[in-house]
């Protein structure tokens, strides 16, 4: 069964460093998302991406964040200068198309900022 | 901003018991989604609901889209140990774009063998 994959599973970085989190969405899906989940809290929407551009972003997704689909398969989230409060699980999700809102999540990347 | 409330926050049940949990919102939702999350893993979609009043089953799980479009419930029948996890409701509100899905705070389920 096709699934969303994410790498790395765990990333440790120093405050102020740049990180890139990578995702491979399900191959025929058209809509892509990033969410984050701070330990013990709910899943929070960050950004949605369709047709090679951001379609919506939350207030969390400030200028330190960017997303890119550099080729036909990868979808990346870049955090330019990490802060301690960026420590969280980051989930990528994808959705097949226009007439369904069913989003399928990857296993997540645990980001630890020291 | 948009918020979902889930109750109960946590529950401890005996194996074999039925479970009921619900999710409410102050605004109308177009879609309700129920996810289960195991520790250290991503949410797994259980059931998606698209119409008010819709009742949908997935094995031992049954979920309903409330008539008012402001609530949804999830029932699990004859619980087993692997049902342990956090159950999140999520939805897409009429006040946000079709793309943005909001998650509730979750209901933590523990099953005692």
GROMACS .gro file of C-alpha atoms in nm:
model
  227
    1UNK     CA    1   0.000   0.000   0.000
    2UNK     CA    2   0.148   0.339  -0.094
    3UNK     CA    3   0.251   0.557   0.196
    4UNK     CA    4   0.408   0.891   0.275
    5UNK     CA    5   0.772   0.863   0.377
    6UNK     CA    6   0.983   1.112   0.569
    7UNK     CA    7   1.355   1.152   0.633
    8UNK     CA    8   1.531   1.175   0.866
    9UNK     CA    9   1.332   1.014   1.145
   10UNK     CA   10   1.522   1.223   1.401
   11UNK     CA   11   1.721   1.542   1.349
   12UNK     CA   12   1.924   1.712   1.618
   13UNK     CA   13   2.052   2.062   1.548
   14UNK     CA   14   2.200   2.361   1.721
   15UNK     CA   15   1.991   2.675   1.765
   16UNK     CA   16   2.039   2.909   1.470
   17UNK     CA   17   2.121   2.633   1.223
   18UNK     CA   18   1.921   2.561   0.911
   19UNK     CA   19   1.741   2.229   0.875
   20UNK     CA   20   1.568   2.067   0.582
   21UNK     CA   21   1.306   1.803   0.645
   22UNK     CA   22   1.222   1.578   0.355
   23UNK     CA   23   0.906   1.402   0.250
   24UNK     CA   24   0.802   1.181  -0.037
   25UNK     CA   25   0.423   1.207  -0.070
   26UNK     CA   26   0.210   0.931  -0.219
   27UNK     CA   27   0.289   0.934  -0.589
   28UNK     CA   28  -0.042   1.033  -0.750
   29UNK     CA   29  -0.141   1.282  -0.481
   30UNK     CA   30  -0.173   1.647  -0.571
   31UNK     CA   31  -0.194   1.834  -0.239
   32UNK     CA   32   0.084   1.838   0.017
   33UNK     CA   33   0.100   1.956   0.375
   34UNK     CA   34   0.330   2.009   0.670
   35UNK     CA   35   0.207   1.988   1.028
   36UNK     CA   36   0.390   2.001   1.356
   37UNK     CA   37   0.315   1.847   1.693
   38UNK     CA   38   0.489   1.972   2.004
   39UNK     CA   39   0.535   1.690   2.255
   40UNK     CA   40   0.205   1.604   2.424
   41UNK     CA   41   0.004   1.856   2.224
   42UNK     CA   42  -0.227   1.848   1.926
   43UNK     CA   43  -0.129   1.842   1.562
   44UNK     CA   44  -0.102   2.195   1.419
   45UNK     CA   45  -0.136   2.293   1.055
   46UNK     CA   46   0.165   2.473   0.908
   47UNK     CA   47   0.122   2.497   0.533
   48UNK     CA   48  -0.051   2.349   0.231
   49UNK     CA   49   0.099   2.328  -0.118
   50UNK     CA   50  -0.066   2.269  -0.452
   51UNK     CA   51   0.038   2.321  -0.810
   52UNK     CA   52   0.387   2.428  -0.706
   53UNK     CA   53   0.279   2.704  -0.475
   54UNK     CA   54   0.163   2.759  -0.120
   55UNK     CA   55  -0.216   2.759  -0.102
   56UNK     CA   56  -0.250   2.835   0.266
   57UNK     CA   57  -0.024   2.887   0.566
   58UNK     CA   58  -0.082   2.932   0.937
   59UNK     CA   59   0.049   3.207   1.163
   60UNK     CA   60   0.318   2.963   1.278
   61UNK     CA   61   0.463   2.951   0.926
   62UNK     CA   62   0.663   3.272   0.938
   63UNK     CA   63   0.956   3.391   0.726
   64UNK     CA   64   1.185   3.134   0.886
   65UNK     CA   65   0.994   2.856   0.712
   66UNK     CA   66   0.983   2.766   0.345
   67UNK     CA   67   0.861   2.473   0.140
   68UNK     CA   68   0.969   2.341  -0.192
   69UNK     CA   69   0.893   2.061  -0.433
   70UNK     CA   70   1.231   2.045  -0.606
   71UNK     CA   71   1.142   1.752  -0.830
   72UNK     CA   72   0.846   1.529  -0.905
   73UNK     CA   73   0.868   1.329  -0.586
   74UNK     CA   74   1.018   1.522  -0.292
   75UNK     CA   75   0.851   1.786  -0.079
   76UNK     CA   76   1.073   1.970   0.168
   77UNK     CA   77   1.031   2.196   0.468
   78UNK     CA   78   1.320   2.429   0.545
   79UNK     CA   79   1.362   2.611   0.873
   80UNK     CA   80   1.619   2.882   0.812
   81UNK     CA   81   1.739   2.959   1.163
   82UNK     CA   82   1.607   2.716   1.419
   83UNK     CA   83   1.488   2.822   1.762
   84UNK     CA   84   1.448   2.609   2.074
   85UNK     CA   85   1.070   2.628   2.036
   86UNK     CA   86   1.091   2.467   1.692
   87UNK     CA   87   1.156   2.134   1.867
   88UNK     CA   88   0.862   1.914   1.770
   89UNK     CA   89   0.749   1.629   1.551
   90UNK     CA   90   0.699   1.746   1.194
   91UNK     CA   91   0.453   1.551   0.984
   92UNK     CA   92   0.414   1.561   0.610
   93UNK     CA   93   0.077   1.467   0.463
   94UNK     CA   94  -0.068   1.433   0.116
   95UNK     CA   95  -0.415   1.427  -0.031
   96UNK     CA   96  -0.520   1.268  -0.361
   97UNK     CA   97  -0.725   1.540  -0.522
   98UNK     CA   98  -0.997   1.794  -0.519
   99UNK     CA   99  -1.296   1.586  -0.411
  100UNK     CA  100  -1.164   1.430  -0.098
  101UNK     CA  101  -1.028   1.583   0.219
  102UNK     CA  102  -0.860   1.264   0.337
  103UNK     CA  103  -0.502   1.346   0.424
  104UNK     CA  104  -0.250   1.067   0.468
  105UNK     CA  105   0.033   1.130   0.710
  106UNK     CA  106   0.394   1.023   0.712
  107UNK     CA  107   0.568   0.882   1.021
  108UNK     CA  108   0.717   1.220   1.112
  109UNK     CA  109   1.058   1.370   1.178
  110UNK     CA  110   1.145   1.447   1.537
  111UNK     CA  111   1.337   1.776   1.541
  112UNK     CA  112   1.538   1.856   1.850
  113UNK     CA  113   1.692   2.203   1.872
  114UNK     CA  114   1.966   2.239   2.134
  115UNK     CA  115  -0.927   3.092   1.577
  116UNK     CA  116  -1.109   2.770   1.504
  117UNK     CA  117  -1.104   2.518   1.786
  118UNK     CA  118  -1.221   2.166   1.838
  119UNK     CA  119  -1.295   2.014   2.176
  120UNK     CA  120  -1.274   1.645   2.245
  121UNK     CA  121  -1.413   1.448   2.534
  122UNK     CA  122  -1.319   1.268   2.734
  123UNK     CA  123  -0.956   1.379   2.753
  124UNK     CA  124  -0.857   1.026   2.854
  125UNK     CA  125  -1.024   0.697   2.929
  126UNK     CA  126  -0.928   0.366   3.085
  127UNK     CA  127  -1.142   0.069   2.990
  128UNK     CA  128  -1.142  -0.306   3.020
  129UNK     CA  129  -1.072  -0.515   2.713
  130UNK     CA  130  -1.398  -0.607   2.545
  131UNK     CA  131  -1.583  -0.292   2.648
  132UNK     CA  132  -1.730  -0.047   2.401
  133UNK     CA  133  -1.589   0.305   2.381
  134UNK     CA  134  -1.750   0.631   2.284
  135UNK     CA  135  -1.577   0.965   2.236
  136UNK     CA  136  -1.687   1.288   2.079
  137UNK     CA  137  -1.572   1.608   1.923
  138UNK     CA  138  -1.743   1.945   1.918
  139UNK     CA  139  -1.691   2.277   1.750
  140UNK     CA  140  -1.840   2.622   1.784
  141UNK     CA  141  -1.860   2.654   1.406
  142UNK     CA  142  -1.998   2.444   1.124
  143UNK     CA  143  -1.770   2.187   0.964
  144UNK     CA  144  -1.785   2.047   0.611
  145UNK     CA  145  -1.569   1.743   0.682
  146UNK     CA  146  -1.490   1.536   0.988
  147UNK     CA  147  -1.190   1.306   1.001
  148UNK     CA  148  -1.096   1.064   1.277
  149UNK     CA  149  -0.729   0.969   1.321
  150UNK     CA  150  -0.544   0.735   1.559
  151UNK     CA  151  -0.189   0.807   1.666
  152UNK     CA  152   0.041   0.555   1.828
  153UNK     CA  153   0.338   0.689   2.029
  154UNK     CA  154   0.616   0.825   1.806
  155UNK     CA  155   0.419   0.770   1.486
  156UNK     CA  156   0.210   0.973   1.249
  157UNK     CA  157  -0.170   0.993   1.264
  158UNK     CA  158  -0.347   0.716   1.074
  159UNK     CA  159  -0.678   0.798   0.911
  160UNK     CA  160  -0.963   0.584   1.045
  161UNK     CA  161  -1.281   0.733   0.905
  162UNK     CA  162  -1.378   1.034   0.691
  163UNK     CA  163  -1.726   1.191   0.702
  164UNK     CA  164  -1.863   1.437   0.448
  165UNK     CA  165  -2.238   1.478   0.507
  166UNK     CA  166  -2.446   1.581   0.805
  167UNK     CA  167  -2.603   1.272   0.959
  168UNK     CA  168  -2.363   1.037   0.782
  169UNK     CA  169  -2.282   0.721   0.976
  170UNK     CA  170  -1.978   0.529   0.859
  171UNK     CA  171  -1.815   0.211   0.986
  172UNK     CA  172  -1.465   0.074   0.953
  173UNK     CA  173  -1.452  -0.268   1.118
  174UNK     CA  174  -1.523  -0.220   1.490
  175UNK     CA  175  -1.520   0.157   1.449
  176UNK     CA  176  -1.826   0.367   1.377
  177UNK     CA  177  -1.832   0.744   1.338
  178UNK     CA  178  -2.112   0.990   1.278
  179UNK     CA  179  -2.125   1.342   1.138
  180UNK     CA  180  -2.362   1.533   1.367
  181UNK     CA  181  -2.683   1.679   1.228
  182UNK     CA  182  -2.589   2.028   1.344
  183UNK     CA  183  -2.253   1.989   1.164
  184UNK     CA  184  -2.084   2.104   1.482
  185UNK     CA  185  -2.004   1.766   1.627
  186UNK     CA  186  -1.899   1.410   1.555
  187UNK     CA  187  -1.860   1.095   1.759
  188UNK     CA  188  -1.649   0.783   1.731
  189UNK     CA  189  -1.747   0.449   1.878
  190UNK     CA  190  -1.521   0.149   1.916
  191UNK     CA  191  -1.691  -0.181   1.990
  192UNK     CA  192  -1.537  -0.474   2.176
  193UNK     CA  193  -1.207  -0.297   2.247
  194UNK     CA  194  -0.878  -0.486   2.222
  195UNK     CA  195  -0.530  -0.396   2.353
  196UNK     CA  196  -0.411  -0.264   2.015
  197UNK     CA  197  -0.683   0.004   2.030
  198UNK     CA  198  -0.458   0.187   2.276
  199UNK     CA  199  -0.349   0.526   2.144
  200UNK     CA  200  -0.460   0.883   2.099
  201UNK     CA  201  -0.767   0.947   1.889
  202UNK     CA  202  -0.785   1.283   1.717
  203UNK     CA  203  -1.084   1.434   1.547
  204UNK     CA  204  -1.004   1.676   1.271
  205UNK     CA  205  -1.212   1.876   1.035
  206UNK     CA  206  -1.244   2.139   0.774
  207UNK     CA  207  -1.459   2.434   0.873
  208UNK     CA  208  -1.677   2.646   0.649
  209UNK     CA  209  -1.485   2.943   0.787
  210UNK     CA  210  -1.152   2.826   0.649
  211UNK     CA  211  -1.035   2.717   0.310
  212UNK     CA  212  -1.095   2.365   0.191
  213UNK     CA  213  -0.729   2.295   0.243
  214UNK     CA  214  -0.689   2.368   0.611
  215UNK     CA  215  -0.768   2.084   0.849
  216UNK     CA  216  -0.789   2.161   1.220
  217UNK     CA  217  -0.714   1.898   1.482
  218UNK     CA  218  -0.870   1.849   1.822
  219UNK     CA  219  -0.658   1.794   2.135
  220UNK     CA  220  -0.715   1.418   2.132
  221UNK     CA  221  -0.864   1.148   2.351
  222UNK     CA  222  -0.611   0.910   2.505
  223UNK     CA  223  -0.742   0.554   2.525
  224UNK     CA  224  -0.595   0.289   2.752
  225UNK     CA  225  -0.723  -0.069   2.737
  226UNK     CA  226  -0.669  -0.293   3.038
  227UNK     CA  227  -0.634  -0.660   2.935
   0.00000   0.00000   0.00000
